[in-house]
Amino acid sequence: MFNITAVPALNDNYIWTIHNDLHAAVVDPGEAGPVLAFLNARRLQLQAILCTHRHPDHTGGIAELREVYNVPVYGRRHPGNPYITHDLREGAQLRLDAPDSDLGIVFDIIETPGHLDDHIAFIAPGILFCGDILFGAGCGRNFEGTLAQLHHSLQRLAQLPGDTRVYCAHEYTAANLRFALACEPGNEAVHQRIAATRELRAANQPTIPSTIALEKATNPFLRCTQPEIIRTLQQRGLADTGELSVFTALREWRNQF
Ligand code: ZN
Ligand code: FE
């Protein structure tokens, strides 16, 4: 069995480390130093690097890590990402279990475009590594592809079991909740999450992982059919209340919030 530990990096990234007493795999190492310190302190051997997408804050530590540990790098191959050694596509499986690894975890891969074209998510029972697609109470920016793709990717993640833990790559929850509150001032779950988030941050604890159920209750980008959100946007001038129009209006508002 394994634990999953947050290794804070850069300004607000989490490098998620899947580890037992001997071995480790890391997700999106934006820098090497904090990962090497974590591995050395626990005398862990790195076995694999998982990469959700090619942004530097998710890949910047890979080269240095591989100077120390010559391990495979799993992700979606892309001309802008020179680090991937094992290409993963929709429907692929990534086995970090015997005989290659004793972490005992097997991921299903889905492609989740809408932030960057090469974005993938790693899904195991009860566990989701979603990079920069889904955040605590928010979602990633649409740098490549369409907002329809981003919306579709989020909808696929929302279909995972409610108790699935959501390991996203950034600590953005508090700022996202301020936006969620502006969208839905009457949502009691948002108020509760704001209080819980304040407590965690005051104790210098990550607000992540959340769960799919909590995101569905509080994340406006997963709540585009909620009457209060639609009303709020109508007051801001939205005419078409179709789900994708609501999602688009939310994402555009969030960009300048
Ligand atoms: Zn990104
Ligand atoms: Fe990022």
XYZ file of N, CA and C and ligand atoms in Angstrom:
773
model
N 0.838 -1.204 0.000
C 0.000 0.000 0.000
C 0.875 1.257 0.000
N 0.249 2.387 -0.139
C 1.006 3.624 -0.337
C 0.322 4.788 0.373
N 1.093 5.831 0.573
C 0.555 7.115 1.019
C 0.734 8.115 -0.112
N -0.006 9.202 -0.030
C 0.175 10.300 -0.978
C 0.445 11.565 -0.166
N 1.596 12.183 -0.425
C 2.025 13.341 0.360
C 2.249 14.533 -0.564
N 1.842 15.698 -0.109
C 2.068 16.937 -0.853
C 3.476 17.439 -0.587
N 4.235 17.661 -1.652
C 5.511 18.361 -1.537
C 5.304 19.749 -2.149
N 5.245 20.786 -1.313
C 5.034 22.130 -1.852
C 6.226 22.571 -2.697
N 5.955 23.285 -3.788
C 7.026 23.735 -4.675
C 6.619 25.056 -5.327
N 7.638 25.772 -5.817
C 7.409 27.052 -6.494
C 6.491 27.921 -5.623
N 5.638 28.736 -6.242
C 4.795 29.633 -5.440
C 3.644 28.909 -4.769
N 2.931 28.115 -5.546
C 1.692 27.518 -5.038
C 1.418 26.154 -5.648
N 2.495 25.477 -6.113
C 2.329 24.126 -6.666
C 2.411 23.072 -5.568
N 1.702 21.967 -5.806
C 1.929 20.754 -5.029
C 2.478 19.688 -5.956
N 3.602 19.098 -5.561
C 4.122 17.920 -6.251
C 3.653 16.732 -5.425
N 2.691 15.992 -5.940
C 2.139 14.864 -5.182
C 3.083 13.684 -5.263
N 3.398 13.125 -4.121
C 4.328 12.003 -4.042
C 3.579 10.782 -3.532
N 3.583 9.739 -4.353
C 2.963 8.464 -3.993
C 4.102 7.598 -3.477
N 4.001 7.125 -2.249
C 5.161 6.420 -1.702
C 4.758 5.389 -0.667
N 5.615 4.377 -0.503
C 5.536 3.489 0.654
C 6.837 3.692 1.434
N 7.322 2.666 2.142
C 8.529 2.865 2.949
C 9.804 2.857 2.106
N 9.685 2.388 0.866
C 10.885 2.195 0.041
C 10.888 3.021 -1.236
N 9.741 3.089 -1.873
C 9.680 3.612 -3.235
C 8.717 4.789 -3.353
N 8.913 5.533 -4.424
C 8.065 6.711 -4.638
C 7.864 6.962 -6.121
N 6.745 7.589 -6.429
C 6.497 8.179 -7.748
C 6.032 9.601 -7.495
N 6.383 10.519 -8.402
C 5.959 11.902 -8.218
C 5.136 12.371 -9.411
N 4.214 13.270 -9.124
C 3.351 13.830 -10.156
C 3.721 15.298 -10.350
N 4.054 15.656 -11.586
C 4.278 17.057 -11.966
C 5.357 17.764 -11.152
N 6.590 17.252 -11.195
C 7.657 17.916 -10.440
C 8.127 19.202 -11.121
N 7.573 20.308 -10.699
C 7.932 21.607 -11.262
C 9.325 22.053 -10.881
N 9.833 21.504 -9.789
C 11.242 21.700 -9.447
C 11.749 20.454 -8.734
N 13.065 20.251 -8.793
C 13.642 19.006 -8.282
C 13.993 19.100 -6.801
N 14.461 20.248 -6.345
C 14.986 20.377 -4.991
C 14.069 19.848 -3.901
N 12.835 20.305 -3.847
C 11.945 19.824 -2.782
C 11.667 18.324 -2.873
N 11.640 17.785 -4.093
C 11.402 16.343 -4.255
C 12.607 15.567 -3.742
N 13.806 15.998 -4.133
C 15.016 15.299 -3.683
C 15.132 15.364 -2.156
N 14.791 16.510 -1.580
C 14.849 16.631 -0.114
C 13.875 15.662 0.540
N 12.681 15.571 -0.028
C 11.662 14.653 0.515
C 12.134 13.201 0.404
N 12.645 12.832 -0.767
C 13.089 11.444 -0.985
C 14.256 11.115 -0.059
N 15.196 12.052 0.057
C 16.381 11.790 0.880
C 16.012 11.675 2.359
N 15.125 12.558 2.812
C 14.745 12.534 4.230
C 14.096 11.204 4.601
N 13.383 10.610 3.648
C 12.678 9.350 3.945
C 13.395 8.135 3.363
N 14.568 8.372 2.768
C 15.348 7.291 2.141
C 14.507 6.511 1.137
N 13.824 7.252 0.271
C 12.971 6.639 -0.748
C 13.691 6.623 -2.092
N 13.380 5.575 -2.851
C 13.913 5.432 -4.200
C 12.815 5.859 -5.181
N 13.131 6.857 -6.028
C 12.148 7.279 -7.027
C 12.033 6.234 -8.124
N 10.798 5.903 -8.501
C 10.577 4.877 -9.524
C 9.920 5.413 -10.785
N 9.200 6.500 -10.675
C 8.474 6.989 -11.852
C 8.131 8.456 -11.682
N 8.039 9.149 -12.811
C 7.561 10.527 -12.841
C 6.311 10.559 -13.710
N 5.255 11.126 -13.172
C 3.995 11.269 -13.899
C 3.820 12.744 -14.237
N 3.337 12.998 -15.441
C 3.251 14.376 -15.916
C 1.871 14.610 -16.529
N 1.126 15.583 -15.986
C -0.232 15.832 -16.513
C -0.219 16.693 -17.769
N 0.748 17.617 -17.866
C 0.829 18.475 -19.055
C 2.161 19.202 -19.049
N 2.436 19.928 -20.129
C 3.811 20.336 -20.388
C 4.197 21.681 -19.795
N 3.319 22.359 -19.063
C 3.707 23.655 -18.499
C 4.937 23.507 -17.588
N 5.825 24.531 -17.626
C 7.080 24.434 -16.870
C 6.892 24.227 -15.366
N 5.812 24.744 -14.800
C 5.631 24.531 -13.356
C 5.228 23.091 -13.031
N 5.110 22.248 -14.079
C 4.808 20.834 -13.884
C 5.938 19.934 -14.390
N 6.876 20.525 -15.116
C 7.935 19.729 -15.749
C 9.344 20.215 -15.399
N 9.437 21.392 -14.770
C 10.732 22.051 -14.618
C 11.773 21.262 -13.832
N 11.340 20.296 -13.007
C 12.301 19.525 -12.212
C 12.660 18.179 -12.805
N 12.052 17.834 -13.944
C 12.203 16.469 -14.459
C 13.647 16.170 -14.840
N 14.282 17.082 -15.568
C 15.646 16.798 -16.049
C 16.593 16.566 -14.870
N 16.494 17.424 -13.859
C 17.394 17.281 -12.709
C 17.089 16.001 -11.925
N 15.828 15.650 -11.791
C 15.480 14.401 -11.098
C 16.058 13.208 -11.846
N 16.020 13.284 -13.175
C 16.489 12.129 -13.951
C 18.007 12.033 -14.004
N 18.692 13.108 -13.600
C 20.145 12.974 -13.433
C 20.455 12.105 -12.222
N 19.546 12.095 -11.260
C 19.736 11.299 -10.046
C 19.068 9.931 -10.185
N 17.857 9.941 -10.705
C 17.082 8.705 -10.870
C 16.697 8.564 -12.339
N 17.226 7.574 -12.994
C 16.937 7.385 -14.415
C 15.623 6.617 -14.571
N 14.530 7.306 -14.299
C 13.220 6.654 -14.243
C 12.367 7.065 -15.439
N 11.366 6.251 -15.772
C 10.463 6.628 -16.857
C 9.629 7.862 -16.511
N 9.286 8.598 -17.554
C 8.416 9.773 -17.408
C 7.156 9.513 -18.228
N 6.037 9.427 -17.527
C 4.770 9.065 -18.159
C 3.912 10.297 -18.389
N 3.486 10.471 -19.634
C 2.594 11.587 -19.950
C 2.235 11.511 -21.417
N 1.562 12.562 -21.884
C 1.170 12.559 -23.286
C 2.268 13.257 -24.077
N 2.770 12.526 -25.055
C 3.862 13.080 -25.852
C 3.368 14.315 -26.607
N 4.234 15.319 -26.704
C 3.889 16.577 -27.371
C 5.201 17.221 -27.803
N 5.214 17.886 -28.962
C 6.466 18.522 -29.415
C 7.032 19.489 -28.388
N 6.185 20.079 -27.561
C 6.647 21.027 -26.556
C 7.057 20.393 -25.250
N 7.037 19.077 -25.173
C 7.426 18.396 -23.939
C 8.483 17.343 -24.240
N 9.773 17.705 -24.069
C 10.844 16.776 -24.425
C 11.079 15.681 -23.388
N 10.354 15.709 -22.296
C 10.688 14.833 -21.168
C 9.989 13.483 -21.182
N 8.865 13.385 -21.910
C 8.061 12.163 -21.832
C 8.818 10.987 -22.457
N 8.973 9.904 -21.700
C 9.588 8.694 -22.247
C 8.532 7.650 -22.608
N 7.353 7.722 -21.967
C 6.285 6.755 -22.215
C 4.996 7.514 -22.492
N 4.540 7.410 -23.739
C 3.370 8.151 -24.194
C 2.090 7.498 -23.666
N 1.247 8.282 -23.047
C -0.027 7.774 -22.529
C -1.170 8.476 -23.247
N -2.102 7.695 -23.744
C -3.263 8.246 -24.441
C -4.545 7.787 -23.767
N -5.639 8.374 -24.201
C -6.967 7.990 -23.727
C -7.106 6.466 -23.692
N -7.538 5.949 -22.553
C -7.773 4.514 -22.436
C -6.571 3.703 -22.021
N -5.391 4.338 -21.947
C -4.196 3.602 -21.532
C -4.261 3.297 -20.041
N -3.455 2.317 -19.635
C -3.269 2.031 -18.218
C -1.818 2.248 -17.859
N -1.586 2.774 -16.686
C -0.239 2.895 -16.141
C -0.173 2.050 -14.874
N 0.621 1.002 -14.924
C 0.712 0.087 -13.778
C 1.963 0.396 -12.975
N 1.764 0.861 -11.751
C 2.886 0.997 -10.826
C 2.733 -0.106 -9.781
N 2.714 -1.337 -10.293
C 2.614 -2.488 -9.394
C 3.593 -3.544 -9.875
N 3.635 -4.662 -9.206
C 4.605 -5.695 -9.513
C 4.479 -6.101 -10.979
N 5.591 -6.467 -11.653
C 6.939 -6.534 -11.101
C 7.722 -5.219 -11.227
N 7.163 -4.206 -11.888
C 7.932 -2.987 -12.137
C 8.058 -2.128 -10.888
N 7.041 -2.130 -10.062
C 7.009 -1.251 -8.897
C 6.137 -1.914 -7.853
N 6.459 -1.701 -6.588
C 5.629 -2.297 -5.542
C 4.713 -1.272 -4.891
N 4.493 -0.146 -5.560
C 3.567 0.829 -4.993
C 2.135 0.303 -5.017
N 1.853 -0.604 -5.939
C 0.538 -1.245 -5.958
C -0.575 -0.336 -6.405
N -0.299 0.518 -7.373
C -1.345 1.417 -7.867
C -1.391 1.313 -9.392
N -2.590 1.278 -9.911
C -2.807 1.176 -11.358
C -3.705 2.331 -11.781
N -3.242 3.120 -12.747
C -3.997 4.280 -13.201
C -4.643 4.012 -14.558
N -5.859 4.493 -14.698
C -6.472 4.637 -16.014
C -6.220 6.061 -16.474
N -5.953 6.212 -17.752
C -5.616 7.517 -18.311
C -6.788 8.035 -19.130
N -7.146 9.280 -18.880
C -8.063 9.938 -19.809
C -7.425 11.236 -20.287
N -7.725 11.587 -21.520
C -7.246 12.860 -22.068
C -8.229 13.950 -21.646
N -7.665 15.045 -21.129
C -8.495 16.132 -20.591
C -8.057 17.468 -21.191
N -8.297 17.669 -22.474
C -7.898 18.929 -23.107
C -8.768 20.091 -22.625
N -8.314 21.300 -22.937
C -9.078 22.491 -22.568
C -8.237 23.495 -21.784
N -7.169 23.013 -21.144
C -6.151 23.883 -20.525
C -4.971 23.921 -21.485
N -4.342 22.762 -21.699
C -3.426 22.543 -22.821
C -3.887 21.284 -23.554
N -3.531 21.190 -24.827
C -3.968 20.049 -25.634
C -3.443 18.715 -25.112
N -2.261 18.747 -24.475
C -1.638 17.489 -24.056
C -2.010 17.094 -22.630
N -2.999 17.739 -22.045
C -3.321 17.472 -20.634
C -4.013 16.116 -20.488
N -3.526 15.308 -19.550
C -4.172 14.033 -19.220
C -4.430 13.991 -17.718
N -5.329 13.093 -17.323
C -5.583 12.856 -15.901
C -5.271 11.402 -15.584
N -4.752 11.185 -14.369
C -4.425 9.851 -13.878
C -5.484 9.464 -12.850
N -6.165 8.349 -13.100
C -7.296 7.954 -12.261
C -7.086 6.545 -11.728
N -7.112 6.415 -10.405
C -7.092 5.111 -9.749
C -8.310 5.077 -8.822
N -8.692 3.897 -8.323
C -9.875 3.865 -7.450
C -9.732 4.848 -6.280
N -10.628 5.812 -6.208
C -10.621 6.780 -5.119
C -9.629 7.909 -5.261
N -8.901 7.945 -6.383
C -7.799 8.901 -6.530
C -7.835 9.527 -7.918
N -7.688 10.850 -7.954
C -7.604 11.567 -9.229
C -6.456 12.580 -9.165
N -5.501 12.443 -10.074
C -4.496 13.485 -10.272
C -4.901 14.261 -11.522
N -5.292 15.516 -11.315
C -5.908 16.255 -12.413
C -5.143 17.514 -12.788
N -3.900 17.667 -12.331
C -3.057 18.748 -12.828
C -3.729 20.095 -12.725
N -3.878 20.756 -13.876
C -4.452 22.103 -13.925
C -5.816 22.135 -14.607
N -6.538 21.025 -14.618
C -7.883 21.048 -15.209
C -8.910 21.433 -14.157
N -8.941 20.657 -13.087
C -9.888 20.894 -11.992
C -9.095 21.332 -10.772
N -9.481 22.467 -10.178
C -8.856 22.940 -8.944
C -9.876 22.918 -7.813
N -9.402 23.121 -6.608
C -10.320 23.291 -5.496
C -11.209 24.488 -5.766
N -12.498 24.227 -5.981
C -13.504 25.266 -6.235
C -13.269 26.051 -7.524
N -12.441 25.530 -8.416
C -12.193 26.257 -9.662
C -11.744 25.330 -10.772
N -11.306 25.921 -11.875
C -10.784 25.130 -12.988
C -9.657 25.890 -13.664
N -8.929 25.199 -14.509
C -7.787 25.790 -15.188
C -8.216 26.801 -16.237
N -7.249 27.608 -16.640
C -7.501 28.546 -17.727
C -7.446 27.825 -19.067
N -8.130 28.397 -20.035
C -8.227 27.818 -21.372
C -7.128 28.412 -22.254
N -5.917 27.790 -22.193
C -4.799 28.280 -23.001
C -4.803 27.692 -24.403
N -5.258 26.466 -24.546
C -5.326 25.798 -25.854
C -6.655 25.063 -25.948
N -7.053 24.785 -27.179
C -8.322 24.089 -27.353
C -9.477 25.034 -27.062
N -10.650 24.447 -26.904
C -11.860 25.259 -26.772
C -12.414 25.179 -25.351
N -13.269 26.145 -25.041
C -13.974 26.082 -23.757
C -14.906 24.874 -23.714
N -15.404 24.467 -24.874
C -16.232 23.254 -24.914
C -15.404 22.037 -24.489
N -14.136 22.002 -24.908
C -13.270 20.897 -24.484
C -13.014 20.946 -22.979
N -12.753 22.148 -22.470
C -12.523 22.287 -21.035
C -13.754 21.832 -20.253
N -14.910 22.270 -20.716
C -16.156 21.889 -20.055
C -16.352 20.379 -20.100
N -16.089 19.797 -21.256
C -16.260 18.344 -21.403
C -15.284 17.580 -20.494
N -14.057 18.057 -20.427
C -13.074 17.396 -19.550
C -13.542 17.434 -18.095
N -14.039 18.583 -17.666
C -14.522 18.710 -16.282
C -15.729 17.812 -16.041
N -16.603 17.743 -17.026
C -17.786 16.887 -16.875
C -17.394 15.417 -16.722
N -16.352 15.018 -17.428
C -15.907 13.622 -17.291
C -15.391 13.364 -15.878
N -14.640 14.330 -15.338
C -14.116 14.148 -13.981
C -15.259 14.143 -12.967
N -16.281 14.960 -13.231
C -17.418 15.052 -12.306
C -18.188 13.738 -12.223
N -17.997 12.872 -13.214
C -18.693 11.585 -13.202
C -17.991 10.539 -12.348
N -16.818 10.849 -11.834
C -16.131 9.892 -10.957
C -16.906 9.770 -9.646
N -16.715 8.666 -8.919
C -17.429 8.511 -7.643
C -17.180 9.698 -6.708
N -18.193 10.073 -5.951
C -18.127 11.259 -5.108
C -17.000 11.250 -4.101
N -16.601 10.051 -3.645
C -15.534 10.000 -2.630
C -14.138 9.987 -3.257
N -14.038 10.132 -4.571
C -12.732 10.219 -5.227
C -11.993 11.454 -4.734
N -10.775 11.269 -4.254
C -9.996 12.412 -3.770
C -9.350 13.131 -4.954
N -9.458 14.454 -4.923
C -9.025 15.301 -6.034
C -7.678 15.925 -5.693
N -6.629 15.400 -6.337
C -5.279 15.922 -6.127
C -4.917 16.821 -7.306
N -5.215 18.105 -7.182
C -4.842 19.041 -8.236
C -3.460 19.622 -7.920
N -2.946 20.422 -8.831
C -1.526 20.794 -8.754
C -1.272 22.158 -8.123
N -2.322 22.886 -7.759
C -2.099 24.224 -7.197
C -2.965 24.470 -5.971
N -2.441 25.290 -5.083
C -3.214 25.759 -3.922
C -3.901 27.068 -4.303
N -5.041 26.939 -4.956
C -5.805 28.108 -5.402
C -7.169 28.185 -4.698
N -7.418 27.302 -3.746
C -8.788 27.112 -3.260
C -9.400 28.381 -2.678
N -8.625 29.109 -1.851
C -9.204 30.271 -1.166
C -9.668 31.320 -2.177
N -8.815 31.637 -3.148
C -9.200 32.634 -4.158
C -10.379 32.124 -4.980
N -10.366 30.843 -5.312
C -11.475 30.292 -6.092
C -12.795 30.372 -5.323
N -12.717 30.182 -4.013
C -13.951 30.220 -3.216
C -14.533 31.634 -3.142
N -13.668 32.648 -3.182
C -14.194 34.021 -3.223
C -15.037 34.215 -4.481
N -14.564 33.633 -5.584
C -15.337 33.703 -6.825
C -16.614 32.861 -6.714
N -16.485 31.669 -6.149
C -17.660 30.795 -5.990
C -18.750 31.500 -5.181
N -18.321 32.256 -4.166
C -19.289 32.970 -3.326
C -19.980 34.078 -4.120
N -19.221 34.756 -4.977
C -19.833 35.795 -5.815
C -20.860 35.186 -6.777
N -20.589 33.973 -7.234
C -21.519 33.295 -8.145
C -22.770 32.828 -7.423
N -22.581 32.348 -6.204
C -23.657 31.660 -5.479
C -23.646 32.064 -4.010
N -23.992 33.300 -3.711
C -23.943 33.740 -2.304
C -24.855 32.923 -1.395
N -25.835 32.251 -1.954
C -26.754 31.484 -1.118
C -26.367 30.025 -0.930
N -25.188 29.622 -1.439
C -24.787 28.215 -1.342
C -24.102 27.964 0.009
N -24.821 27.277 0.906
C -24.312 27.032 2.261
C -23.013 26.211 2.218
N -22.902 25.289 1.269
C -21.692 24.459 1.172
C -20.471 25.318 0.854
N -20.657 26.379 0.087
C -19.543 27.289 -0.205
C -19.114 28.007 1.078
N -20.088 28.481 1.846
C -19.761 29.145 3.118
C -18.980 28.204 4.041
N -19.449 26.958 4.130
C -18.756 25.982 4.993
C -17.339 25.731 4.500
N -17.197 25.643 3.181
C -15.861 25.356 2.646
C -14.925 26.544 2.856
N -15.448 27.742 2.777
C -14.627 28.925 3.043
C -14.093 28.877 4.478
N -14.958 28.521 5.420
C -14.522 28.433 6.825
C -13.480 27.334 6.995
N -13.727 26.171 6.394
C -12.781 25.052 6.518
C -11.440 25.398 5.868
N -11.498 26.079 4.736
C -10.280 26.455 4.017
C -9.467 27.460 4.824
N -10.166 28.406 5.449
C -9.481 29.406 6.281
C -8.731 28.714 7.418
N -9.368 27.731 8.032
C -8.717 27.004 9.132
C -7.476 26.254 8.655
N -7.615 25.565 7.535
C -6.482 24.800 7.001
C -5.319 25.723 6.655
N -5.621 26.836 6.002
C -4.538 27.737 5.584
C -3.897 28.421 6.791
N -4.701 28.716 7.816
C -4.146 29.310 9.037
C -3.173 28.341 9.701
N -3.428 27.037 9.550
C -2.539 26.011 10.105
C -1.473 25.596 9.094
N -1.375 26.346 7.996
C -0.391 26.066 6.943
C -0.555 24.674 6.332
N -1.795 24.193 6.274
C -2.093 22.877 5.699
C -2.656 23.041 4.288
N -2.393 22.052 3.407
C -3.028 22.088 2.081
C -4.550 21.966 2.196
N -5.260 22.619 1.301
C -6.720 22.454 1.220
C -7.071 21.301 0.286
N -6.070 20.682 -0.271
C -6.173 19.602 -1.235
C -5.600 18.350 -0.585
N -6.092 17.143 -0.801
C -7.163 16.832 -1.749
C -8.550 17.204 -1.228
N -9.387 17.586 -2.172
C -10.821 17.662 -1.882
C -11.432 16.356 -2.389
N -12.716 16.353 -2.599
C -13.365 15.184 -3.193
C -14.242 15.652 -4.354
N -14.561 14.721 -5.214
C -15.481 15.041 -6.307
C -16.818 15.526 -5.753
N -17.293 14.917 -4.676
C -18.575 15.341 -4.096
C -18.499 16.791 -3.620
N -17.390 17.156 -2.954
C -17.251 18.537 -2.471
C -17.151 19.506 -3.644
N -16.431 19.106 -4.682
C -16.351 19.985 -5.858
C -17.724 20.170 -6.494
N -18.483 19.082 -6.587
C -19.807 19.218 -7.204
C -20.723 20.105 -6.368
N -20.468 20.177 -5.074
C -21.305 20.995 -4.193
C -20.868 22.457 -4.161
N -19.610 22.742 -4.512
C -19.083 24.096 -4.278
C -18.403 24.741 -5.482
N -18.045 23.960 -6.483
C -17.244 24.477 -7.599
C -18.171 25.009 -8.691
N -18.206 26.321 -8.916
C -19.179 26.860 -9.876
C -19.038 26.249 -11.266
N -17.808 25.858 -11.628
C -17.590 25.325 -12.977
C -18.204 23.940 -13.152
N -18.583 23.296 -12.048
C -19.310 22.020 -12.120
C -20.795 22.223 -11.823
N -21.227 23.488 -11.743
C -22.592 23.798 -11.309
C -23.289 24.749 -12.278
N -23.015 24.558 -13.562
C -23.511 25.509 -14.573
C -25.007 25.440 -14.789
N -25.685 24.456 -14.213
C -27.141 24.388 -14.360
C -27.858 24.864 -13.097
N -27.109 25.346 -12.115
C -27.734 25.803 -10.867
C -28.449 27.138 -11.082
N -29.717 27.238 -10.665
C -30.492 28.474 -10.903
C -29.816 29.721 -10.343
N -29.204 29.624 -9.161
C -28.615 30.838 -8.589
C -27.436 31.337 -9.424
N -26.643 30.424 -9.941
C -25.515 30.818 -10.793
C -26.043 31.463 -12.076
N -27.061 30.860 -12.662
C -27.636 31.415 -13.894
C -28.197 32.814 -13.627
N -28.901 32.969 -12.494
C -29.452 34.294 -12.146
C -28.343 35.333 -11.990
N -27.275 34.947 -11.286
C -26.158 35.880 -11.097
C -25.611 36.338 -12.442
N -25.449 35.397 -13.365
C -24.885 35.744 -14.672
C -25.874 36.559 -15.500
N -27.145 36.270 -15.353
C -28.150 37.067 -16.069
C -28.105 38.517 -15.606
N -27.894 38.707 -14.304
C -27.781 40.076 -13.784
C -26.556 40.780 -14.358
N -25.578 39.974 -14.791
C -24.381 40.543 -15.411
C -24.514 40.610 -16.934
N -25.691 40.304 -17.461
C -25.938 40.508 -18.878
C -25.986 39.251 -19.732
N -25.889 38.062 -19.105
C -25.937 36.828 -19.889
C -27.332 36.624 -20.466
N -27.406 36.317 -21.772
C -28.702 36.091 -22.409
C -28.967 34.599 -22.602
N -28.005 33.894 -23.207
C -28.153 32.463 -23.483
C -27.791 31.677 -22.222
N -28.762 30.931 -21.687
C -28.508 30.202 -20.439
C -28.214 28.722 -20.676
N -27.848 28.377 -21.906
C -27.390 27.019 -22.176
C -26.144 26.732 -21.347
N -25.900 25.443 -21.061
C -24.838 25.076 -20.123
C -23.463 25.592 -20.568
N -23.146 25.449 -21.853
C -21.836 25.891 -22.321
C -21.718 27.418 -22.282
N -22.812 28.120 -22.548
C -22.784 29.584 -22.444
C -22.555 30.018 -21.006
N -23.208 29.337 -20.075
C -23.012 29.644 -18.658
C -21.558 29.371 -18.275
N -21.035 28.216 -18.687
C -19.647 27.867 -18.382
C -18.690 28.913 -18.951
N -18.935 29.304 -20.205
C -18.080 30.298 -20.854
C -18.119 31.629 -20.111
N -19.323 32.045 -19.717
C -19.461 33.310 -18.980
C -18.732 33.236 -17.636
N -18.813 32.083 -16.973
C -18.109 31.908 -15.694
C -16.600 32.020 -15.886
N -16.096 31.323 -16.895
C -14.635 31.307 -17.112
C -14.145 32.712 -17.463
N -14.922 33.443 -18.285
C -14.514 34.799 -18.675
C -14.564 35.751 -17.481
N -15.605 35.615 -16.669
C -15.720 36.449 -15.458
C -14.559 36.149 -14.503
N -14.262 34.864 -14.324
C -13.187 34.465 -13.413
C -11.834 35.040 -13.873
N -11.639 35.133 -15.198
C -10.354 35.645 -15.714
C -10.078 37.064 -15.256
N -11.138 37.844 -15.022
C -10.906 39.233 -14.617
C -11.434 39.508 -13.216
N -11.737 38.440 -12.452
C -12.300 38.613 -11.108
C -11.225 39.087 -10.138
Zn -0.821 24.441 -16.495
Fe 0.215 24.787 -13.331
